[in-house]
Amino acid sequence: SGVPKYLWNGKQINAGWITTFNEKAIVSENRLTVIPKDFDMRTAALFGCAVTTGFGVINNDAQVKIGQSVLIFGVGGLGLNITYAASMVSAYPIIGVDLHEHKINLGKKFGLTHGITLKSNNLENEVYNIIGVKGADVVIETTGISKVIEQAYQLTASDGKTILVGVPREKISIYSLPLFFNKKLTGSHGGDSIPDQDIPRYIRLINHNKMSLKNIITHEFDLVEINKAIDLFRSGKAGRIIIKMN
């Protein structure tokens, strides 16, 4: 019972329910999805979380309709996939908010129609100038920062949805009355993805040039360089980083 425990030099390593950064792993059959042998394994690595969660947030949690407005807080590896999925279901506008201008620019390659940096003095006004004072139909929060979550909820339309992907470490404070009417606030559990159903659909789209994930990967490192990869990730200067296990 409980998660597997791995030891390294006598110290326990947190490896989660399956593994993290392990060269070999024992995985239950019901946690596996078969990938075609001729499919690009570099791209397939993204199906482990980023794509399935990001697309699932749009498809399952938010159930975005054609032409609905989407506001995304955090345009990192996960935010990029959420952006891409929102563009594929013809959301408009798709607004990204991030600390880093270069992440906004990368997001625009995947469907962001507007970008706002958190350095903005008046984020609310900038958002309302784009979508009107009603607020966004769907607001997706990926940072897990309590103050950002509160702002995301505030910028959601009275009949809209706030989807939390980032997990808050502190309590949040919101005006809850709108929840008794049509406003919705919910947390995402991996985008409610069903991998053995979803992944084959994404592979079909990729194989028929209906979507491409290659540019979401911005850097690659060998496993021995894992600390460099983590430093780069923390710097906010990367999209998705691939660790080469071979």
Coordinates of C-alpha atoms in Angstrom, one line a residue:
S1 CA 0.0 0.0 0.0
G2 CA 1.1 3.6 -0.5
V3 CA 3.6 4.9 -3.1
P4 CA 6.7 2.9 -4.0
K5 CA 9.8 3.8 -2.1
Y6 CA 13.2 4.1 -3.8
L7 CA 16.6 4.4 -2.0
W8 CA 19.7 6.1 -3.3
N9 CA 22.9 6.2 -1.1
G10 CA 20.7 5.2 1.8
K11 CA 18.3 8.1 1.4
Q12 CA 14.7 7.8 0.3
I13 CA 13.7 9.4 -3.1
N14 CA 10.3 10.7 -3.7
A15 CA 9.2 9.0 -6.9
G16 CA 5.4 9.3 -6.9
W17 CA 3.0 6.6 -7.9
I18 CA 5.1 5.4 -10.8
T19 CA 8.5 7.0 -11.0
T20 CA 10.3 10.3 -11.6
F21 CA 13.7 10.4 -13.5
N22 CA 14.2 6.7 -13.2
E23 CA 15.9 4.7 -16.0
K24 CA 13.8 1.6 -15.2
A25 CA 10.4 1.3 -13.6
I26 CA 7.8 -1.3 -12.8
V27 CA 4.4 0.0 -14.1
S28 CA 1.0 -1.6 -13.8
E29 CA -0.5 -2.6 -17.1
N30 CA -3.6 -0.4 -16.5
R31 CA -1.3 2.6 -16.4
L32 CA 0.1 2.0 -19.9
T33 CA -1.0 3.3 -23.3
V34 CA 0.5 1.7 -26.4
I35 CA 2.2 4.2 -28.8
P36 CA 2.7 3.1 -32.4
K37 CA 6.3 2.1 -33.1
D38 CA 6.7 4.5 -36.0
F39 CA 5.6 7.5 -33.9
D40 CA 8.1 10.1 -32.8
M41 CA 9.0 9.1 -29.2
R42 CA 10.3 12.6 -28.4
T43 CA 6.8 14.0 -29.0
A44 CA 5.2 11.0 -27.3
A45 CA 6.9 11.9 -24.0
L46 CA 4.6 14.9 -23.8
F47 CA 1.6 12.6 -23.5
G48 CA 2.8 11.7 -20.0
C49 CA 1.2 14.9 -18.6
A50 CA 1.4 18.1 -20.5
V51 CA -0.8 17.4 -23.5
T52 CA -3.3 15.1 -21.8
T53 CA -3.8 17.5 -18.9
G54 CA -3.8 20.7 -21.0
F55 CA -6.2 19.4 -23.7
G56 CA -8.3 17.7 -21.1
V57 CA -8.7 21.0 -19.2
I58 CA -10.2 22.5 -22.3
N59 CA -12.2 19.5 -23.4
N60 CA -13.4 18.0 -20.1
D61 CA -13.1 20.6 -17.3
A62 CA -14.0 23.8 -19.1
Q63 CA -15.9 22.2 -22.0
V64 CA -15.1 25.3 -24.1
K65 CA -17.6 26.2 -26.8
I66 CA -16.7 27.8 -30.1
G67 CA -16.2 31.5 -29.7
Q68 CA -16.0 31.6 -25.9
S69 CA -13.3 33.8 -24.4
V70 CA -10.5 32.1 -22.5
L71 CA -8.0 33.7 -20.1
I72 CA -5.0 31.7 -19.0
F73 CA -2.7 32.5 -16.1
G74 CA 0.7 31.1 -16.6
V75 CA 1.9 30.3 -20.1
G76 CA 4.5 27.6 -19.2
G77 CA 4.7 24.0 -20.5
L78 CA 1.1 23.3 -19.4
G79 CA -0.3 26.7 -20.3
L80 CA 1.1 26.3 -23.8
N81 CA -0.9 23.1 -24.3
I82 CA -4.0 24.7 -22.8
T83 CA -3.6 27.6 -25.2
Y84 CA -3.1 25.2 -28.2
A85 CA -6.2 23.2 -27.2
A86 CA -8.3 26.5 -26.8
S87 CA -7.3 27.6 -30.3
M88 CA -8.2 24.2 -31.7
V89 CA -11.7 24.5 -30.4
S90 CA -11.9 28.1 -31.8
A91 CA -12.1 30.0 -28.6
Y92 CA -11.8 33.8 -29.0
P93 CA -10.1 35.8 -27.6
I94 CA -7.4 33.6 -25.9
I95 CA -5.5 35.8 -23.5
G96 CA -2.3 34.7 -21.8
V97 CA -1.0 36.3 -18.6
D98 CA 2.6 35.6 -17.5
L99 CA 5.6 37.2 -15.8
H100 CA 7.8 36.7 -18.9
E101 CA 7.3 38.5 -22.2
H102 CA 9.1 35.7 -24.1
K103 CA 6.5 33.2 -22.8
I104 CA 3.7 35.4 -24.1
N105 CA 5.5 35.5 -27.5
L106 CA 5.9 31.7 -27.5
G107 CA 2.2 31.4 -26.6
K108 CA 1.2 33.5 -29.6
K109 CA 2.7 30.7 -31.8
F110 CA 0.2 28.3 -30.3
G111 CA -2.9 30.5 -30.5
L112 CA -2.8 33.3 -27.9
T113 CA -4.5 36.2 -29.5
H114 CA -3.5 38.6 -26.7
G115 CA -0.8 38.6 -24.0
I116 CA -0.4 40.6 -20.8
T117 CA 2.6 40.5 -18.5
L118 CA 2.1 40.5 -14.8
K119 CA 4.2 43.7 -14.6
S120 CA 1.1 45.4 -15.8
N121 CA -0.1 48.1 -13.3
N122 CA -3.8 47.4 -14.0
L123 CA -4.3 43.8 -15.1
E124 CA -8.1 44.1 -14.7
N125 CA -8.4 47.1 -17.0
E126 CA -6.2 45.4 -19.7
V127 CA -8.4 42.2 -19.6
Y128 CA -11.6 44.2 -19.6
N129 CA -10.4 46.3 -22.6
I130 CA -10.0 43.1 -24.5
I131 CA -13.2 41.2 -23.5
G132 CA -15.4 43.7 -21.8
V133 CA -16.4 44.2 -18.2
K134 CA -18.4 41.0 -18.1
G135 CA -15.2 39.0 -17.7
A136 CA -14.0 35.9 -19.4
D137 CA -16.2 32.9 -20.1
V138 CA -13.4 30.5 -19.0
V139 CA -10.4 31.4 -16.8
I140 CA -7.7 28.8 -16.3
E141 CA -5.1 29.2 -13.5
T142 CA -1.9 27.2 -13.7
T143 CA 0.4 28.9 -11.1
G144 CA -1.2 27.8 -7.8
I145 CA -0.4 31.2 -6.3
S146 CA -3.3 32.2 -4.0
K147 CA -3.4 35.9 -5.0
V148 CA -3.4 34.9 -8.7
I149 CA -6.2 32.4 -8.1
E150 CA -8.3 35.1 -6.4
Q151 CA -7.7 37.4 -9.4
A152 CA -8.6 34.7 -11.8
Y153 CA -11.9 34.1 -10.1
Q154 CA -12.6 37.8 -10.0
L155 CA -12.0 38.1 -13.8
T156 CA -14.4 35.2 -14.6
A157 CA -17.8 36.2 -15.9
S158 CA -20.8 35.7 -13.6
D159 CA -21.9 32.7 -15.6
G160 CA -18.3 31.6 -16.4
K161 CA -15.9 28.9 -15.1
T162 CA -12.7 29.3 -13.1
I163 CA -10.6 26.1 -13.5
L164 CA -7.7 25.6 -11.1
V165 CA -4.8 23.6 -12.5
G166 CA -2.1 24.9 -10.2
V167 CA -2.6 23.6 -6.6
P168 CA -2.6 26.4 -4.0
R169 CA -0.4 26.0 -0.9
E170 CA -2.4 28.6 1.0
K171 CA -6.0 29.4 1.6
I172 CA -7.8 31.6 -0.9
S173 CA -10.4 34.2 -0.2
I174 CA -13.2 34.7 -2.6
Y175 CA -16.7 36.3 -2.8
S176 CA -18.7 33.1 -2.9
L177 CA -22.3 34.4 -3.6
P178 CA -21.9 34.0 -7.4
L179 CA -21.4 30.2 -6.9
F180 CA -25.0 30.0 -5.9
F181 CA -26.1 31.2 -9.3
N182 CA -24.2 30.2 -12.5
K183 CA -20.5 30.8 -11.7
K184 CA -18.3 27.7 -11.3
L185 CA -15.0 27.2 -9.5
T186 CA -13.4 23.9 -9.7
G187 CA -10.0 22.1 -9.6
S188 CA -8.7 20.0 -12.4
H189 CA -7.6 16.4 -11.8
G190 CA -5.2 15.9 -14.7
G191 CA -7.8 17.3 -17.1
D192 CA -10.0 14.2 -16.4
S193 CA -8.1 12.6 -19.2
I194 CA -8.6 9.0 -20.2
P195 CA -5.2 8.3 -21.8
D196 CA -6.0 5.2 -23.8
Q197 CA -8.9 7.0 -25.4
D198 CA -7.4 10.5 -25.7
I199 CA -3.8 9.7 -26.8
P200 CA -4.8 7.7 -30.0
R201 CA -6.9 10.7 -31.1
Y202 CA -4.0 13.1 -30.6
I203 CA -1.7 10.8 -32.5
R204 CA -4.2 10.6 -35.4
L205 CA -4.3 14.4 -35.5
I206 CA -0.5 14.7 -35.5
N207 CA -0.1 12.0 -38.2
H208 CA -2.5 13.9 -40.4
N209 CA -0.8 17.2 -39.8
K210 CA -3.8 18.7 -38.0
M211 CA -1.6 19.5 -35.0
S212 CA 2.0 19.6 -34.1
L213 CA 3.7 19.5 -30.6
K214 CA 7.4 19.7 -31.7
N215 CA 7.8 23.5 -31.0
I216 CA 6.4 23.1 -27.4
I217 CA 9.7 21.3 -26.7
T218 CA 12.3 24.1 -26.3
H219 CA 15.3 22.3 -24.7
E220 CA 16.8 18.8 -24.2
F221 CA 19.2 17.5 -21.6
D222 CA 20.8 14.2 -20.7
L223 CA 19.8 12.7 -17.4
V224 CA 23.2 13.6 -15.8
E225 CA 22.4 17.3 -16.5
I226 CA 19.0 17.1 -14.7
N227 CA 20.0 19.9 -12.3
K228 CA 20.7 22.3 -15.2
A229 CA 17.3 21.4 -16.6
I230 CA 15.6 22.2 -13.3
D231 CA 17.5 25.5 -13.0
L232 CA 16.4 26.4 -16.6
F233 CA 12.8 25.4 -15.7
R234 CA 12.8 27.6 -12.6
S235 CA 14.2 30.6 -14.7
G236 CA 11.0 30.6 -16.8
K237 CA 13.0 30.6 -20.0
A238 CA 11.8 27.2 -21.3
G239 CA 8.7 25.6 -22.7
R240 CA 8.7 21.9 -22.2
I241 CA 12.1 20.3 -21.4
I242 CA 12.9 16.8 -22.5
I243 CA 15.2 14.6 -20.4
K244 CA 17.0 12.0 -22.6
M245 CA 16.9 8.8 -20.6
N246 CA 19.1 6.7 -22.9

